[in-house]
Short mmCIF file of C-alpha atoms and ligand atoms in Angstrom, two decimals:
data_model
loop_
_atom_site.label_atom_id
_atom_site.label_comp_id
_atom_site.label_asym_id
_atom_site.label_seq_id
_atom_site.Cartn_x
_atom_site.Cartn_y
_atom_site.Cartn_z
CA MET A 1 112.14 161.00 -132.07
CA SER A 2 113.49 157.55 -132.79
CA ASN A 3 116.81 156.36 -131.51
CA GLN A 4 118.08 155.85 -134.97
CA ILE A 5 121.53 157.25 -135.79
CA ARG A 6 121.22 159.85 -138.42
CA THR A 7 124.28 161.71 -139.69
CA ARG A 8 124.64 164.11 -142.48
CA ILE A 9 127.06 165.86 -144.79
CA ALA A 10 125.98 169.42 -145.55
CA PRO A 11 128.29 170.89 -148.16
CA SER A 12 127.87 174.38 -149.59
CA PRO A 13 128.11 174.16 -153.42
CA THR A 14 130.53 177.10 -153.56
CA GLY A 15 133.41 175.05 -154.95
CA ASN A 16 134.33 171.57 -156.06
CA LEU A 17 134.21 168.68 -153.57
CA HIS A 18 137.03 169.40 -151.15
CA LEU A 19 139.10 166.62 -149.66
CA GLY A 20 138.06 167.81 -146.21
CA THR A 21 134.37 167.53 -147.08
CA ALA A 22 134.84 164.15 -148.61
CA ARG A 23 136.67 162.95 -145.50
CA ALA A 24 133.81 164.38 -143.29
CA ALA A 25 131.29 162.66 -145.56
CA LEU A 26 133.13 159.36 -145.16
CA PHE A 27 133.28 159.60 -141.41
CA ASN A 28 129.49 160.41 -141.15
CA TYR A 29 128.80 157.60 -143.61
CA LEU A 30 130.89 155.03 -141.65
CA PHE A 31 129.46 156.05 -138.35
CA ALA A 32 125.81 155.76 -139.58
CA LYS A 33 126.34 152.46 -141.42
CA LYS A 34 128.22 150.95 -138.47
CA HIS A 35 125.11 151.66 -136.24
CA ASP A 36 122.58 150.68 -138.91
CA GLY A 37 121.65 154.36 -139.18
CA LYS A 38 121.09 156.67 -142.12
CA PHE A 39 123.43 159.02 -143.88
CA ILE A 40 121.93 162.18 -145.26
CA LEU A 41 123.17 164.61 -147.91
CA ARG A 42 121.92 168.17 -147.68
CA ILE A 43 123.00 170.96 -150.00
CA GLU A 44 123.52 174.19 -148.11
CA ASP A 45 123.00 176.68 -150.93
CA THR A 46 121.65 179.56 -149.04
CA ASP A 47 124.42 181.77 -150.38
CA LEU A 48 122.81 182.15 -153.78
CA GLU A 49 125.49 184.31 -155.16
CA ARG A 50 128.33 181.86 -154.51
CA SER A 51 126.45 178.69 -155.04
CA ASP A 52 126.48 177.06 -158.42
CA PRO A 53 124.73 173.91 -159.68
CA ARG A 54 128.01 172.89 -161.35
CA PHE A 55 129.62 172.62 -157.94
CA GLU A 56 126.66 170.72 -156.63
CA LYS A 57 127.06 168.21 -159.49
CA ASP A 58 130.81 167.90 -158.74
CA ILE A 59 130.09 167.20 -155.09
CA LEU A 60 127.41 164.70 -155.79
CA GLU A 61 129.39 162.94 -158.49
CA GLY A 62 132.48 162.87 -156.33
CA LEU A 63 130.76 161.23 -153.37
CA ARG A 64 129.13 158.70 -155.63
CA TRP A 65 132.41 157.87 -157.25
CA LEU A 66 133.81 157.26 -153.80
CA GLY A 67 130.93 155.00 -152.97
CA ILE A 68 129.69 157.25 -150.19
CA THR A 69 126.11 156.92 -151.11
CA TRP A 70 123.39 158.80 -149.25
CA ASP A 71 120.13 157.30 -148.00
CA GLU A 72 118.44 160.72 -148.35
CA GLY A 73 119.33 163.59 -150.42
CA PRO A 74 118.41 165.89 -153.32
CA ILE A 75 118.60 163.06 -155.86
CA ASN A 76 118.74 159.32 -155.76
CA PRO A 77 122.42 158.32 -155.72
CA THR A 78 121.82 155.16 -157.64
CA GLN A 79 120.26 156.78 -160.61
CA PRO A 80 122.86 157.62 -163.34
CA PRO A 81 123.54 159.97 -164.83
CA LEU A 82 123.53 162.95 -162.61
CA LYS A 83 121.90 165.74 -164.39
CA ILE A 84 122.91 169.33 -163.59
CA ARG A 85 119.97 170.68 -161.67
CA GLY A 86 117.52 172.90 -163.24
CA GLY A 87 113.85 173.18 -163.68
CA LYS A 88 112.26 170.17 -162.25
CA GLU A 89 112.59 169.94 -158.50
CA GLY A 90 111.10 167.45 -156.05
CA LEU A 91 113.05 164.46 -157.18
CA TYR A 92 114.69 164.08 -153.86
CA ILE A 93 114.96 160.71 -151.97
CA GLY A 94 113.99 160.57 -148.38
CA LYS A 95 110.95 161.71 -146.33
CA PHE A 96 112.36 164.93 -144.85
CA GLY A 97 113.01 166.78 -148.07
CA PRO A 98 113.52 168.85 -149.99
CA TYR A 99 117.25 168.52 -149.25
CA ARG A 100 118.47 171.77 -150.76
CA GLN A 101 118.17 174.73 -148.53
CA SER A 102 117.16 177.01 -151.40
CA GLU A 103 114.02 174.86 -151.63
CA ARG A 104 113.23 175.17 -147.93
CA ILE A 105 112.94 179.00 -147.52
CA GLU A 106 109.34 178.85 -146.36
CA THR A 107 110.17 176.62 -143.52
CA TYR A 108 113.09 178.89 -142.31
CA LYS A 109 110.79 181.85 -142.65
CA LYS A 110 108.35 180.32 -140.20
CA TYR A 111 110.99 179.77 -137.55
CA LEU A 112 112.51 183.18 -138.08
CA GLN A 113 109.19 184.78 -137.59
CA LYS A 114 108.82 182.70 -134.37
CA LEU A 115 112.09 183.94 -132.96
CA LEU A 116 111.18 187.55 -133.90
CA ASP A 117 107.71 187.28 -132.33
CA GLU A 118 109.30 185.87 -129.13
CA ASN A 119 111.88 188.73 -129.07
CA LYS A 120 114.63 186.06 -129.36
CA ALA A 121 115.73 187.72 -132.57
CA TYR A 122 115.54 191.29 -133.69
CA TYR A 123 116.11 193.56 -136.72
CA CYS A 124 119.42 195.29 -136.83
CA PHE A 125 119.86 198.42 -139.00
CA CYS A 126 123.68 199.01 -138.39
CA ALA A 127 125.44 199.84 -141.58
CA GLU A 128 128.48 197.80 -142.52
CA SER A 129 130.67 200.84 -142.12
CA GLU A 130 129.47 201.37 -138.54
CA LEU A 131 130.16 197.80 -137.64
CA GLU A 132 133.55 198.15 -139.22
CA LYS A 133 134.31 201.13 -136.94
CA GLU A 134 133.05 199.18 -133.96
CA ARG A 135 135.40 196.29 -134.66
CA GLU A 136 138.31 198.63 -135.18
CA SER A 137 137.84 200.31 -131.81
CA GLN A 138 137.53 196.97 -130.10
CA LYS A 139 140.68 195.96 -131.71
CA THR A 140 142.57 199.01 -130.44
CA VAL A 141 141.70 198.11 -126.88
CA GLY A 142 142.55 194.46 -127.50
CA ALA A 143 138.95 193.25 -127.06
CA PRO A 144 137.56 190.41 -129.25
CA PRO A 145 135.24 191.62 -132.03
CA LYS A 146 131.60 191.49 -130.83
CA TYR A 147 128.43 193.23 -131.94
CA SER A 148 127.64 196.03 -129.46
CA GLY A 149 123.88 195.31 -129.37
CA LYS A 150 123.05 198.76 -130.57
CA CYS A 151 119.80 197.63 -132.23
CA ALA A 152 118.92 194.92 -129.60
CA ASN A 153 116.27 196.98 -127.86
CA LEU A 154 114.68 199.33 -130.46
CA GLY A 155 111.27 200.40 -129.58
CA ALA A 156 108.33 199.52 -131.75
CA GLN A 157 108.07 203.12 -133.06
CA GLU A 158 111.84 203.32 -133.80
CA LEU A 159 111.66 200.12 -135.68
CA LYS A 160 108.70 201.30 -137.72
CA ASP A 161 110.46 204.54 -138.56
CA LEU A 162 113.65 202.84 -139.68
CA LYS A 163 111.68 200.52 -141.91
CA LYS A 164 109.77 203.35 -143.32
CA GLN A 165 112.96 205.20 -144.21
CA GLY A 166 113.87 202.05 -146.13
CA LYS A 167 117.02 201.50 -144.11
CA LYS A 168 118.63 198.13 -144.78
CA SER A 169 118.39 195.61 -142.03
CA VAL A 170 119.42 192.09 -141.08
CA ILE A 171 118.03 189.76 -138.41
CA ARG A 172 120.15 188.98 -135.33
CA PHE A 173 119.70 186.27 -132.84
CA ARG A 174 119.80 187.46 -129.24
CA ILE A 175 122.54 185.47 -127.49
CA PRO A 176 121.48 184.95 -123.91
CA LYS A 177 123.71 186.61 -121.41
CA ASN A 178 125.91 184.99 -118.66
CA ARG A 179 125.60 181.47 -119.98
CA LYS A 180 128.20 178.72 -119.96
CA VAL A 181 127.39 176.75 -123.02
CA LYS A 182 128.72 173.27 -122.33
CA PHE A 183 128.81 170.27 -124.42
CA LYS A 184 130.68 166.93 -124.63
CA ASP A 185 132.38 166.66 -128.05
CA LEU A 186 132.70 162.93 -128.86
CA ILE A 187 136.27 163.55 -130.07
CA ARG A 188 137.53 166.60 -128.01
CA GLY A 189 135.76 165.82 -124.71
CA ASP A 190 134.09 168.45 -122.52
CA LEU A 191 133.99 171.92 -124.04
CA GLU A 192 132.66 175.14 -122.56
CA PHE A 193 132.01 178.57 -124.06
CA ASP A 194 131.13 181.81 -122.37
CA SER A 195 128.04 183.34 -124.03
CA ASN A 196 129.14 186.80 -123.03
CA LEU A 197 131.99 186.61 -125.50
CA ILE A 198 129.58 185.91 -128.38
CA GLY A 199 127.92 188.94 -129.91
CA ASP A 200 124.30 188.63 -131.14
CA ILE A 201 124.84 186.91 -134.55
CA VAL A 202 123.27 187.72 -137.89
CA ILE A 203 121.00 184.66 -138.72
CA ALA A 204 119.26 186.12 -141.85
CA LYS A 205 119.59 189.02 -144.25
CA ASP A 206 115.74 189.10 -144.27
CA LEU A 207 112.92 186.73 -143.80
CA ASN A 208 113.58 185.04 -147.15
CA THR A 209 117.36 184.95 -146.84
CA PRO A 210 118.48 182.87 -143.83
CA LEU A 211 122.13 182.28 -143.24
CA TYR A 212 124.06 179.12 -142.52
CA ASN A 213 124.16 179.13 -138.64
CA PHE A 214 120.35 179.43 -138.55
CA ALA A 215 119.33 177.14 -141.43
CA VAL A 216 121.63 174.38 -140.25
CA VAL A 217 119.88 174.29 -136.77
CA ILE A 218 116.42 174.09 -138.41
CA ASP A 219 117.40 171.44 -140.78
CA ASP A 220 119.33 169.30 -138.35
CA TYR A 221 116.23 169.25 -136.18
CA LEU A 222 113.62 168.58 -138.89
CA MET A 223 115.75 166.02 -140.58
CA GLN A 224 116.13 164.33 -137.18
CA ILE A 225 119.91 164.32 -137.26
CA SER A 226 121.34 162.59 -134.20
CA HIS A 227 125.05 163.34 -134.67
CA ILE A 228 126.87 166.18 -136.26
CA ILE A 229 130.35 165.10 -137.33
CA ARG A 230 132.21 167.90 -139.08
CA GLY A 231 135.46 169.78 -139.29
CA GLU A 232 137.06 171.47 -136.31
CA ASP A 233 136.74 174.85 -138.03
CA HIS A 234 133.06 174.72 -137.07
CA ILE A 235 133.68 174.44 -133.37
CA SER A 236 133.09 178.18 -132.74
CA ASN A 237 129.73 177.73 -134.38
CA THR A 238 128.55 175.01 -132.10
CA PRO A 239 127.73 177.16 -128.97
CA LYS A 240 125.74 179.54 -131.19
CA GLN A 241 123.83 176.61 -132.67
CA ILE A 242 123.17 175.08 -129.25
CA LEU A 243 121.77 178.39 -128.02
CA MET A 244 119.47 178.56 -131.02
CA GLN A 245 118.25 175.03 -130.46
CA GLU A 246 117.35 175.99 -127.00
CA ALA A 247 115.64 179.12 -127.99
CA LEU A 248 113.53 177.11 -130.51
CA GLY A 249 112.85 174.34 -127.98
CA PHE A 250 114.74 171.72 -130.03
CA PRO A 251 116.56 168.92 -128.30
CA THR A 252 120.30 169.16 -128.49
CA LEU A 253 122.29 166.65 -130.38
CA GLU A 254 125.69 165.03 -130.33
CA PHE A 255 128.73 166.72 -131.85
CA ALA A 256 132.04 165.42 -132.99
CA HIS A 257 134.66 167.80 -134.47
CA LEU A 258 137.23 166.15 -136.72
CA PRO A 259 140.80 167.34 -136.65
CA LEU A 260 142.02 169.61 -139.47
CA ILE A 261 143.81 168.04 -142.38
CA LEU A 262 147.32 169.42 -142.45
CA GLY A 263 150.03 169.54 -145.14
CA PRO A 264 153.45 167.86 -144.41
CA ASP A 265 154.59 171.28 -143.04
CA ARG A 266 151.74 171.04 -140.45
CA THR A 267 149.82 174.04 -141.73
CA LYS A 268 146.23 173.70 -142.80
CA LEU A 269 145.96 171.76 -146.07
CA SER A 270 145.67 174.18 -148.94
CA LYS A 271 146.38 174.48 -152.66
CA ARG A 272 149.91 175.20 -151.79
CA HIS A 273 150.37 171.57 -150.78
CA GLY A 274 148.85 170.26 -154.04
CA ALA A 275 145.38 169.35 -155.05
CA THR A 276 142.61 169.86 -152.58
CA SER A 277 139.72 168.96 -154.70
CA LEU A 278 138.71 165.34 -154.99
CA ASN A 279 138.19 165.70 -158.68
CA GLU A 280 141.87 166.37 -159.32
CA TYR A 281 142.73 163.09 -157.55
CA LYS A 282 140.28 161.28 -159.73
CA LYS A 283 141.74 162.83 -162.83
CA THR A 284 145.23 161.92 -161.79
CA GLY A 285 144.12 158.25 -161.74
CA TYR A 286 143.70 157.50 -158.06
CA LEU A 287 141.07 154.76 -157.48
CA PRO A 288 138.10 155.33 -155.22
CA GLU A 289 139.04 152.40 -153.05
CA ALA A 290 142.44 153.86 -152.46
CA MET A 291 141.08 157.26 -151.74
CA LEU A 292 138.58 155.90 -149.26
CA ASN A 293 141.32 154.04 -147.40
CA PHE A 294 143.59 157.08 -147.43
CA MET A 295 140.95 159.42 -146.24
CA ALA A 296 139.79 157.07 -143.41
CA PHE A 297 143.33 157.39 -142.06
CA LEU A 298 143.14 161.14 -142.07
CA GLY A 299 142.35 161.37 -138.36
CA TRP A 300 141.17 157.83 -137.59
CA ASN A 301 143.55 155.16 -136.21
CA PRO A 302 142.27 151.64 -136.32
CA LYS A 303 144.63 150.69 -133.44
CA THR A 304 145.74 147.66 -135.31
CA LYS A 305 148.61 147.12 -137.80
CA LYS A 306 146.12 146.57 -140.59
CA GLU A 307 146.66 149.14 -143.27
CA VAL A 308 144.24 148.27 -146.08
CA PHE A 309 140.48 148.19 -145.55
CA SER A 310 137.55 147.57 -147.89
CA LYS A 311 134.61 149.87 -147.46
CA GLU A 312 132.84 147.04 -145.63
CA GLU A 313 135.78 146.55 -143.26
CA LEU A 314 135.89 150.33 -142.54
CA VAL A 315 132.19 150.23 -141.66
CA ALA A 316 132.79 147.31 -139.33
CA GLU A 317 135.87 148.77 -137.62
CA PHE A 318 135.28 152.54 -137.66
CA ALA A 319 134.65 154.25 -134.23
CA LEU A 320 134.74 157.79 -133.18
CA THR A 321 136.86 156.81 -130.27
CA GLY A 322 139.62 156.05 -132.76
CA VAL A 323 139.64 159.60 -134.03
CA GLY A 324 142.35 161.81 -132.64
CA LYS A 325 142.39 165.47 -131.67
CA SER A 326 145.57 166.46 -133.28
CA GLY A 327 145.74 167.49 -137.01
CA ALA A 328 145.74 164.71 -139.58
CA ILE A 329 148.89 165.00 -141.78
CA PHE A 330 148.21 164.51 -145.52
CA ASN A 331 150.94 162.25 -146.92
CA ILE A 332 150.88 161.80 -150.69
CA GLU A 333 153.38 159.01 -150.63
CA ARG A 334 150.99 156.99 -148.56
CA LEU A 335 148.25 157.68 -151.03
CA ASP A 336 150.51 156.63 -153.85
CA TRP A 337 151.40 153.43 -151.99
CA ILE A 338 147.80 152.40 -151.35
CA ASN A 339 146.87 153.27 -154.91
CA GLY A 340 149.66 151.19 -156.34
CA LEU A 341 148.43 148.28 -154.21
CA TYR A 342 144.94 148.55 -155.66
CA VAL A 343 146.29 148.96 -159.20
CA ARG A 344 148.21 145.66 -158.76
CA ARG A 345 145.28 143.85 -157.32
CA MET A 346 142.94 144.92 -160.16
CA GLY A 347 141.86 142.63 -162.93
CA ILE A 348 143.75 143.55 -166.09
CA ASP A 349 140.56 144.00 -168.07
CA LYS A 350 139.29 146.59 -165.53
CA LEU A 351 142.60 148.31 -165.36
CA THR A 352 142.88 148.52 -169.13
CA GLU A 353 139.34 149.99 -169.38
CA LEU A 354 140.36 152.67 -166.82
CA CYS A 355 143.68 153.43 -168.61
CA VAL A 356 142.08 153.85 -172.07
CA PRO A 357 140.94 157.49 -171.49
CA TYR A 358 144.45 158.44 -170.47
CA LEU A 359 145.91 156.93 -173.77
CA VAL A 360 143.14 158.69 -175.76
CA GLU A 361 143.95 161.98 -174.17
CA ALA A 362 147.73 161.57 -174.80
CA GLY A 363 146.84 161.23 -178.50
CA TYR A 364 148.05 157.58 -178.67
CA ILE A 365 144.90 155.73 -179.44
CA GLN A 366 141.39 156.32 -180.68
CA LYS A 367 138.28 154.16 -180.72
CA ILE A 368 137.53 152.50 -184.09
CA PRO A 369 133.74 152.99 -184.36
CA ASN A 370 132.10 149.76 -183.67
CA SER A 371 129.10 148.91 -185.74
CA LYS A 372 128.26 145.80 -183.77
CA PHE A 373 125.36 145.72 -181.31
CA GLN A 374 126.11 146.70 -177.81
CA ILE A 375 127.37 143.53 -176.30
CA PRO A 376 127.37 143.39 -172.51
CA ASN A 377 131.12 143.59 -171.96
CA LYS A 378 131.66 145.96 -174.79
CA PHE A 379 135.14 146.96 -173.79
CA GLN A 380 136.37 143.47 -174.48
CA ILE A 381 135.49 143.67 -178.17
CA GLN A 382 136.49 147.30 -178.76
CA ASN A 383 139.34 147.91 -181.30
CA TYR A 384 141.56 150.94 -181.26
CA LYS A 385 143.62 152.71 -183.82
CA MET A 386 147.09 153.68 -182.75
CA ILE A 387 147.42 157.18 -184.04
CA LYS A 388 151.17 157.41 -184.27
CA THR A 389 151.74 154.08 -185.95
CA ASP A 390 148.53 153.85 -187.88
CA LYS A 391 148.17 150.29 -186.66
CA LYS A 392 145.05 148.62 -185.15
CA ILE A 393 145.11 147.22 -181.66
CA SER A 394 142.41 145.10 -180.01
CA PHE A 395 141.37 145.50 -176.37
CA LYS A 396 143.00 142.09 -175.67
CA ASP A 397 146.33 143.27 -176.99
CA LEU A 398 145.93 146.54 -175.14
CA GLU A 399 145.56 144.44 -171.98
CA LYS A 400 148.95 142.88 -172.66
CA VAL A 401 150.59 146.28 -173.09
CA ILE A 402 149.04 147.71 -169.94
CA ALA A 403 150.04 144.56 -168.01
CA LEU A 404 153.65 145.52 -168.73
CA GLU A 405 153.35 148.35 -166.24
CA GLN A 406 150.68 147.00 -163.76
CA GLU A 407 153.20 146.18 -161.17
CA ARG A 408 155.06 149.43 -161.34
CA ILE A 409 152.64 152.32 -161.73
CA LYS A 410 151.17 154.13 -158.75
CA LYS A 411 148.48 156.09 -160.54
CA LEU A 412 146.71 155.67 -163.95
CA SER A 413 147.83 158.99 -165.38
CA GLU A 414 151.43 157.58 -165.45
CA ILE A 415 150.48 155.15 -168.10
CA PRO A 416 150.95 157.17 -171.30
CA LYS A 417 154.41 158.26 -170.24
CA VAL A 418 155.73 154.91 -169.08
CA LEU A 419 154.31 153.09 -172.14
CA ASP A 420 154.99 155.81 -174.76
CA PHE A 421 157.56 153.49 -176.48
CA TYR A 422 154.92 151.16 -177.43
CA PHE A 423 152.57 153.83 -178.92
CA LYS A 424 155.18 156.00 -180.66
CA LYS A 425 156.45 155.18 -184.01
CA ASP A 426 159.97 156.24 -183.36
CA ILE A 427 161.60 156.58 -180.02
CA GLU A 428 164.25 159.02 -179.10
CA TYR A 429 167.20 158.42 -176.75
CA GLU A 430 170.88 159.12 -176.50
CA PRO A 431 173.07 156.49 -178.03
CA ASP A 432 175.22 156.34 -174.89
CA LEU A 433 172.19 154.88 -173.04
CA LEU A 434 172.68 151.74 -175.01
CA ILE A 435 176.00 151.17 -173.33
CA TRP A 436 176.03 148.68 -170.47
CA LYS A 437 178.30 150.02 -167.69
CA LYS A 438 181.79 150.38 -169.07
CA THR A 439 181.41 148.00 -172.03
CA ASP A 440 183.03 149.02 -175.33
CA LYS A 441 180.62 150.54 -177.86
CA ASN A 442 181.82 148.16 -180.58
CA LYS A 443 181.03 145.24 -178.37
CA ILE A 444 177.52 146.46 -177.70
CA ARG A 445 176.89 146.96 -181.43
CA LYS A 446 178.29 143.46 -182.17
CA ASN A 447 175.96 141.94 -179.51
CA LEU A 448 173.03 143.73 -181.03
CA GLU A 449 173.97 142.44 -184.48
CA ILE A 450 174.14 138.86 -183.20
CA LEU A 451 170.72 139.21 -181.59
CA GLN A 452 169.33 140.93 -184.64
CA LYS A 453 170.39 137.98 -186.86
CA PHE A 454 169.03 135.48 -184.45
CA LEU A 455 165.67 137.22 -184.16
CA GLU A 456 165.32 137.54 -187.88
CA SER A 457 165.68 133.76 -188.19
CA LEU A 458 162.81 133.07 -185.70
CA PRO A 459 159.28 132.63 -186.90
CA GLU A 460 156.66 135.22 -185.59
CA LYS A 461 155.12 132.68 -183.27
CA ASP A 462 158.35 132.54 -181.28
CA PHE A 463 158.06 136.15 -180.27
CA GLU A 464 156.60 135.25 -177.02
CA LYS A 465 158.32 135.58 -173.72
CA LYS A 466 158.13 132.04 -172.65
CA ASN A 467 159.94 130.59 -175.70
CA LEU A 468 162.10 133.60 -176.41
CA GLU A 469 163.69 134.01 -173.03
CA LYS A 470 165.08 130.45 -173.02
CA LYS A 471 166.26 130.69 -176.66
CA ILE A 472 168.03 134.04 -176.20
CA LYS A 473 169.67 132.91 -172.93
CA ASN A 474 170.98 129.91 -174.83
CA LEU A 475 172.34 132.13 -177.46
CA ILE A 476 174.03 134.38 -174.99
CA ALA A 477 175.71 131.40 -173.42
CA LYS A 478 176.77 130.01 -176.77
CA GLU A 479 178.22 133.32 -177.93
CA LYS A 480 179.77 133.88 -174.56
CA MET A 481 178.20 137.31 -174.20
CA GLY A 482 177.77 138.85 -170.72
CA VAL A 483 174.05 138.93 -169.81
CA GLY A 484 174.11 142.62 -169.05
CA GLU A 485 176.08 143.47 -172.16
CA ALA A 486 173.52 141.63 -174.36
CA LEU A 487 170.14 142.37 -172.69
CA TRP A 488 170.64 145.97 -171.47
CA PRO A 489 171.14 147.31 -175.08
CA VAL A 490 168.23 145.30 -176.33
CA ARG A 491 165.90 146.71 -173.59
CA VAL A 492 167.05 150.27 -174.32
CA ALA A 493 166.77 149.77 -178.05
CA LEU A 494 163.12 148.70 -177.51
CA SER A 495 162.11 151.18 -174.83
CA GLY A 496 164.46 154.20 -175.21
CA LYS A 497 164.42 154.33 -171.45
CA GLN A 498 166.77 153.94 -168.49
CA GLY A 499 164.05 151.98 -166.64
CA SER A 500 161.30 149.96 -168.35
CA PRO A 501 159.80 146.44 -168.29
CA GLY A 502 162.17 143.68 -169.22
CA PRO A 503 163.24 143.01 -172.87
CA PHE A 504 161.35 139.73 -173.23
CA GLU A 505 158.10 141.32 -172.08
CA ILE A 506 158.50 144.27 -174.41
CA ILE A 507 159.37 141.91 -177.41
CA GLU A 508 156.23 140.00 -176.79
CA VAL A 509 154.04 143.05 -177.24
CA LEU A 510 156.05 144.72 -179.98
CA LYS A 511 156.22 141.50 -182.05
CA LYS A 512 158.75 140.70 -184.68
CA GLU A 513 158.66 143.58 -187.07
CA ARG A 514 158.68 146.44 -184.63
CA THR A 515 161.25 144.66 -182.45
CA LEU A 516 163.62 144.26 -185.37
CA ASP A 517 163.12 147.81 -186.58
CA ARG A 518 164.11 149.11 -183.19
CA ILE A 519 167.21 146.90 -182.98
CA ARG A 520 168.35 148.01 -186.35
CA GLY A 521 167.72 151.63 -185.27
CA ALA A 522 169.95 151.09 -182.31
CA ILE A 523 172.71 149.58 -184.34
CA LEU A 524 172.52 152.56 -186.69
CA LYS A 525 172.78 154.98 -183.72
CA LEU A 526 175.90 153.24 -182.48
CA SER A 527 177.47 153.07 -185.95
CA LYS A 528 177.04 156.83 -186.34
CA ASN A 529 178.40 157.46 -182.99
CA ILE A 530 181.61 155.56 -183.47
CA PRO A 531 184.60 157.85 -184.08
N1 LIG B 1 127.66 174.09 -145.10
C1 LIG B 1 128.59 173.89 -144.08
C2 LIG B 1 129.98 173.82 -144.70
O1 LIG B 1 129.99 173.40 -145.95
C3 LIG B 1 128.26 172.73 -143.19
C4 LIG B 1 128.84 172.76 -141.91
C5 LIG B 1 128.20 171.71 -140.96
O2 LIG B 1 128.45 170.63 -141.16
O3 LIG B 1 127.50 172.18 -140.09
O4 LIG B 1 130.93 174.06 -144.16
#
């Protein structure tokens, strides 16, 4: 076996990509890349009833979105688009494939047979109801549940008879007695388990249906995995897997068990705390760079003050020695903070491109079919129809609108709400919102009227922040208006909001006609509201 570092993520496609799996994948990826090793993706779909190609697709797409690309796996990660599996197999990448357990049944069968032949595994005919009773009585005397070993020494004739009767059976691995199973966990240090506390475990339902604990041992060996980095919830499986490696004559490998991800209340992260599937974070408009950063800190401490890392920097700085034993607290505010940082750093063209789907979904814009040839940067030439106002907007103008909020939003899904005033025809707000502090209503209305007249007199080309700001500030000084008394109502008249971008920024995107319509609307509101 070579000395190359080979790590793996081995998800079971029984649900969407879980945050915990994504974090484990990241740590495996970083560790492998840091040591010029290989990162392998293996789909553990031995549970055919619960496995679903839809979930496999979600897992693969999620990892790819995060940029956690595998060197070996069931498909090539660089080949878009990912198709839902079906029919044609054998498209895997890597020389140890196939990488789906459901496609490796013949291999497991060989090793199962070997264990049976060597009497290291045996058929067990105990019915579930019997086992249940056994567990119950162990419970009443306070003993940990453990298989009694009733079928461990069936004679050849007995076995034949039971089979003949058509009695259902499973295959159990014979756990050697009186063994201290020791291993050095790269995160948790020396660990020791007493083999007498582990009952003979079921490793297959039959020769064609292996179970996790067995298949994982075979695959990690055949795929030449050097390090198993996985969640702490698998610690109790490790001694069982080590004993099977020994029984099969496989060399043992390194283990590192990652701390659990906990919610802010320090209980295991679950739906109760919010989204646990990566997909939901993606839909909410978190960026992959931010997710990567955030997940790296779920258990790992770089031991510097540095808080933001690119993927390459993570690869360079990651070390298992920086991973702690205690639970990693999931803090959504931190994720929001990092995401906001990446949103601010992003080019406005890219940000706009990413925000478009949210505006489409909110029913604010739709693509105007483009008959032109596909031009490389096709987003830049795309035009949209604004559904509520029936006006056209170019990608370039959309960039200006999105730019209004680039500094403020934390995640992309906030965009439709914070910019609704732009996309809506009419905005709704309470007239009182127009009042600056304790100013008199009449005064506010008068100020708006002065500003209205002034804006009416300006040519369209002056509706641009740079010129307008100076001109309006001069007007405010000339008319001896208070700055708050003049600009607060304008901003509210344009946005309908307590908080929004500044009035000049909004005027620049609304332009003359829409700006004046809204100021007139505000004046009307105040007139109606005056006793
Ligand atoms: N299929 C197992 C899981 O999804 C993999 C555990 C392991 O990494 O060994 O939990």
